[in-house]
């Protein structure tokens, strides 16, 4: 959903310098949204960490990420639990549409802010990571870095949207599920504590201990 919104941004295309500041304002709105989401999910993740189930949570989240890709979307659509969410999303979309009517910096910031709260597969993946962090501050930093990481590509989309063919866009969409599955596998490996440096640290290093674990 982020790509089409970036293509339709009401930026001043006749003024390159102003266009840059407008795009930056839009990104600031998105990152603000991601920061807020990181705080909320950081609280949730911190609760899991205190409860001592962080390792199991990492495995569960990894499995859920893979399942979300493997199971067709229409299967989830059969259940009514998603209706309240869709109502909220509809309101966000309506508010977002109203902001496209002018080119003010306030509108661009609001577009970015609302854009950050809209459903997006890659944001879902980032949220799983935020929950798995060991503190609220790490969850916030995780989401901020995620937002910053999307800035180059999303900025490029604004500039080259007329050059992106349908074929290229389809290839990008097809690649996303594979990326999500890969991240899901990494989460599972992390939770298993296999002793693989950076990928799957040992069980001992996943928890705070009163005495150092020396070998």
Short mmCIF file of C-alpha atoms in Angstrom, two decimals:
data_model
loop_
_atom_site.label_atom_id
_atom_site.label_comp_id
_atom_site.label_asym_id
_atom_site.label_seq_id
_atom_site.Cartn_x
_atom_site.Cartn_y
_atom_site.Cartn_z
CA UNK A 1 0.00 0.00 0.00
CA UNK A 2 2.96 2.34 0.59
CA UNK A 3 4.06 2.32 -3.06
CA UNK A 4 0.83 3.68 -4.60
CA UNK A 5 0.58 6.35 -1.88
CA UNK A 6 4.16 7.49 -2.58
CA UNK A 7 3.35 7.73 -6.28
CA UNK A 8 0.35 9.96 -5.59
CA UNK A 9 2.02 12.33 -3.11
CA UNK A 10 0.91 15.94 -3.77
CA UNK A 11 4.47 17.26 -4.08
CA UNK A 12 5.53 20.29 -6.10
CA UNK A 13 7.11 18.63 -9.15
CA UNK A 14 8.10 21.98 -10.68
CA UNK A 15 10.35 22.93 -7.74
CA UNK A 16 13.07 20.28 -7.09
CA UNK A 17 14.26 21.81 -3.79
CA UNK A 18 10.75 22.09 -2.37
CA UNK A 19 9.97 18.60 -3.60
CA UNK A 20 12.84 17.19 -1.53
CA UNK A 21 11.66 18.91 1.66
CA UNK A 22 8.11 17.74 1.02
CA UNK A 23 9.26 14.13 0.61
CA UNK A 24 11.32 14.39 3.82
CA UNK A 25 8.25 15.71 5.65
CA UNK A 26 6.26 12.73 4.41
CA UNK A 27 8.94 10.34 5.67
CA UNK A 28 9.01 12.07 9.05
CA UNK A 29 5.30 11.34 9.35
CA UNK A 30 5.83 7.67 8.54
CA UNK A 31 8.72 7.31 10.97
CA UNK A 32 6.68 9.02 13.70
CA UNK A 33 3.97 6.41 13.18
CA UNK A 34 6.50 3.57 13.27
CA UNK A 35 8.02 5.00 16.46
CA UNK A 36 4.59 5.04 18.12
CA UNK A 37 3.90 1.48 16.99
CA UNK A 38 7.34 0.42 18.25
CA UNK A 39 6.54 1.83 21.69
CA UNK A 40 3.18 0.04 21.89
CA UNK A 41 4.51 -3.31 20.72
CA UNK A 42 7.63 -2.81 22.82
CA UNK A 43 5.39 -2.71 25.90
CA UNK A 44 3.82 -5.97 24.78
CA UNK A 45 7.17 -7.57 24.04
CA UNK A 46 8.63 -6.39 27.36
CA UNK A 47 5.79 -8.17 29.14
CA UNK A 48 6.74 -11.39 27.38
CA UNK A 49 10.41 -10.89 28.25
CA UNK A 50 9.64 -10.37 31.94
CA UNK A 51 7.50 -13.49 31.88
CA UNK A 52 10.51 -15.45 30.62
CA UNK A 53 8.97 -16.67 27.35
CA UNK A 54 10.98 -14.50 24.95
CA UNK A 55 12.64 -17.50 23.34
CA UNK A 56 9.37 -19.37 22.75
CA UNK A 57 7.78 -16.15 21.49
CA UNK A 58 10.48 -15.80 18.83
CA UNK A 59 9.71 -19.32 17.55
CA UNK A 60 5.93 -18.71 17.59
CA UNK A 61 6.26 -15.41 15.73
CA UNK A 62 8.49 -17.02 13.12
CA UNK A 63 5.94 -19.77 12.55
CA UNK A 64 3.09 -17.23 12.33
CA UNK A 65 5.00 -15.21 9.73
CA UNK A 66 5.45 -18.30 7.56
CA UNK A 67 1.83 -19.42 8.06
CA UNK A 68 0.56 -15.96 7.09
CA UNK A 69 2.32 -16.36 3.74
CA UNK A 70 1.45 -20.02 3.12
CA UNK A 71 -2.28 -19.81 3.93
CA UNK A 72 -4.32 -17.97 1.25
CA UNK A 73 -5.68 -14.57 2.29
CA UNK A 74 -9.26 -15.64 1.47
CA UNK A 75 -9.10 -18.17 4.31
CA UNK A 76 -8.56 -15.38 6.85
CA UNK A 77 -11.31 -13.31 5.22
CA UNK A 78 -13.91 -15.95 6.18
CA UNK A 79 -13.71 -15.00 9.85
CA UNK A 80 -15.52 -12.00 11.34
CA UNK A 81 -12.74 -11.06 13.78
CA UNK A 82 -11.21 -8.86 11.08
CA UNK A 83 -14.28 -6.67 10.54
CA UNK A 84 -13.53 -4.14 13.34
CA UNK A 85 -10.00 -3.78 11.97
CA UNK A 86 -11.28 -3.13 8.45
CA UNK A 87 -13.65 -0.47 9.79
CA UNK A 88 -10.74 1.32 11.43
CA UNK A 89 -8.63 0.99 8.29
CA UNK A 90 -11.50 2.44 6.25
CA UNK A 91 -11.56 5.52 8.47
CA UNK A 92 -7.80 5.95 8.17
CA UNK A 93 -8.07 5.70 4.38
CA UNK A 94 -10.82 8.33 4.34
CA UNK A 95 -8.74 10.72 6.43
CA UNK A 96 -5.75 9.98 4.22
CA UNK A 97 -7.70 10.77 1.05
CA UNK A 98 -8.69 14.19 2.40
CA UNK A 99 -5.02 15.13 2.83
CA UNK A 100 -4.21 14.66 -0.86
CA UNK A 101 -6.22 17.76 -1.75
CA UNK A 102 -3.42 20.21 -0.92
CA UNK A 103 0.39 20.38 -0.93
CA UNK A 104 1.01 21.85 2.52
CA UNK A 105 3.75 20.39 4.72
CA UNK A 106 1.16 19.63 7.38
CA UNK A 107 -0.80 17.53 4.90
CA UNK A 108 2.31 15.67 3.76
CA UNK A 109 3.28 14.92 7.37
CA UNK A 110 -0.27 13.70 8.06
CA UNK A 111 -0.20 11.53 4.93
CA UNK A 112 3.00 9.92 6.17
CA UNK A 113 1.59 9.51 9.66
CA UNK A 114 -1.62 7.84 8.47
CA UNK A 115 0.33 5.80 5.91
CA UNK A 116 2.38 4.35 8.77
CA UNK A 117 -0.75 2.96 10.42
CA UNK A 118 -2.15 1.33 7.29
CA UNK A 119 -1.74 -2.45 6.84
CA UNK A 120 1.45 -3.47 5.08
CA UNK A 121 3.11 -6.87 4.88
CA UNK A 122 6.61 -5.57 5.57
CA UNK A 123 5.39 -3.51 8.54
CA UNK A 124 3.83 -6.67 9.98
CA UNK A 125 7.21 -8.36 9.71
CA UNK A 126 8.85 -5.41 11.46
CA UNK A 127 6.24 -5.57 14.24
CA UNK A 128 7.10 -9.19 14.90
CA UNK A 129 10.68 -8.05 15.33
CA UNK A 130 9.66 -5.21 17.66
CA UNK A 131 7.75 -7.63 19.90
CA UNK A 132 10.79 -9.92 20.07
CA UNK A 133 13.08 -7.14 21.33
CA UNK A 134 14.23 -7.26 24.95
CA UNK A 135 13.24 -3.72 25.92
CA UNK A 136 10.88 -0.92 24.92
CA UNK A 137 13.75 1.30 23.79
CA UNK A 138 15.09 -1.44 21.52
CA UNK A 139 11.62 -1.93 20.02
CA UNK A 140 11.39 1.80 19.28
CA UNK A 141 14.87 1.88 17.76
CA UNK A 142 14.03 -1.22 15.73
CA UNK A 143 10.96 0.45 14.19
CA UNK A 144 12.78 3.75 13.62
CA UNK A 145 15.57 1.92 11.78
CA UNK A 146 12.94 0.04 9.79
CA UNK A 147 11.40 3.39 8.77
CA UNK A 148 14.79 4.86 7.86
CA UNK A 149 15.60 1.75 5.86
CA UNK A 150 12.52 2.30 3.68
CA UNK A 151 13.33 5.98 2.97
CA UNK A 152 15.69 5.42 -0.02
CA UNK A 153 13.32 3.06 -1.86
CA UNK A 154 10.17 5.06 -1.09
CA UNK A 155 11.89 8.28 -2.19
CA UNK A 156 12.99 6.59 -5.40
CA UNK A 157 9.40 5.55 -6.07
CA UNK A 158 8.31 9.19 -5.95
CA UNK A 159 10.91 10.15 -8.55
CA UNK A 160 10.70 7.21 -10.93
CA UNK A 161 7.05 6.17 -10.59
CA UNK A 162 6.49 6.93 -14.27
CA UNK A 163 9.32 4.54 -15.20
CA UNK A 164 8.18 1.61 -13.06
CA UNK A 165 6.38 -0.76 -15.37
CA UNK A 166 3.66 -3.13 -14.24
CA UNK A 167 6.08 -6.01 -14.82
CA UNK A 168 8.67 -4.56 -12.42
CA UNK A 169 6.03 -3.90 -9.76
CA UNK A 170 4.74 -7.46 -10.07
CA UNK A 171 8.25 -8.86 -9.63
CA UNK A 172 8.72 -6.84 -6.44
CA UNK A 173 5.37 -8.06 -5.08
CA UNK A 174 6.29 -11.67 -5.86
CA UNK A 175 9.62 -11.33 -4.01
CA UNK A 176 8.07 -10.03 -0.77
CA UNK A 177 6.62 -13.42 0.40
CA UNK A 178 10.03 -15.06 0.07
CA UNK A 179 11.61 -12.32 2.17
CA UNK A 180 8.94 -12.75 4.86
CA UNK A 181 9.49 -16.53 4.98
CA UNK A 182 13.27 -16.01 5.26
CA UNK A 183 12.81 -13.63 8.20
CA UNK A 184 10.38 -16.10 9.78
CA UNK A 185 13.02 -18.85 9.56
CA UNK A 186 15.58 -16.53 11.17
CA UNK A 187 13.17 -15.85 14.06
CA UNK A 188 12.70 -19.59 14.58
CA UNK A 189 16.45 -20.18 14.57
CA UNK A 190 16.91 -17.35 17.05
CA UNK A 191 14.41 -18.93 19.42
CA UNK A 192 15.97 -22.40 19.17
CA UNK A 193 19.27 -21.13 20.60
CA UNK A 194 21.50 -23.39 18.50
CA UNK A 195 24.69 -21.51 19.38
CA UNK A 196 25.18 -20.03 15.91
CA UNK A 197 26.75 -16.55 16.31
CA UNK A 198 24.38 -13.66 15.41
CA UNK A 199 21.83 -16.05 13.85
CA UNK A 200 20.90 -18.36 16.73
CA UNK A 201 22.71 -17.41 19.96
CA UNK A 202 22.91 -20.05 22.70
CA UNK A 203 20.13 -20.29 25.25
CA UNK A 204 22.45 -18.94 27.96
CA UNK A 205 23.11 -15.67 26.09
CA UNK A 206 19.40 -14.99 25.61
CA UNK A 207 18.77 -14.30 29.29
CA UNK A 208 20.19 -12.03 31.97
CA UNK A 209 22.05 -14.06 34.58
CA UNK A 210 23.27 -13.26 38.08
CA UNK A 211 26.69 -14.83 37.33
CA UNK A 212 28.70 -14.58 34.10
CA UNK A 213 28.60 -17.59 31.78
CA UNK A 214 32.33 -18.26 31.33
CA UNK A 215 33.93 -21.15 29.49
#
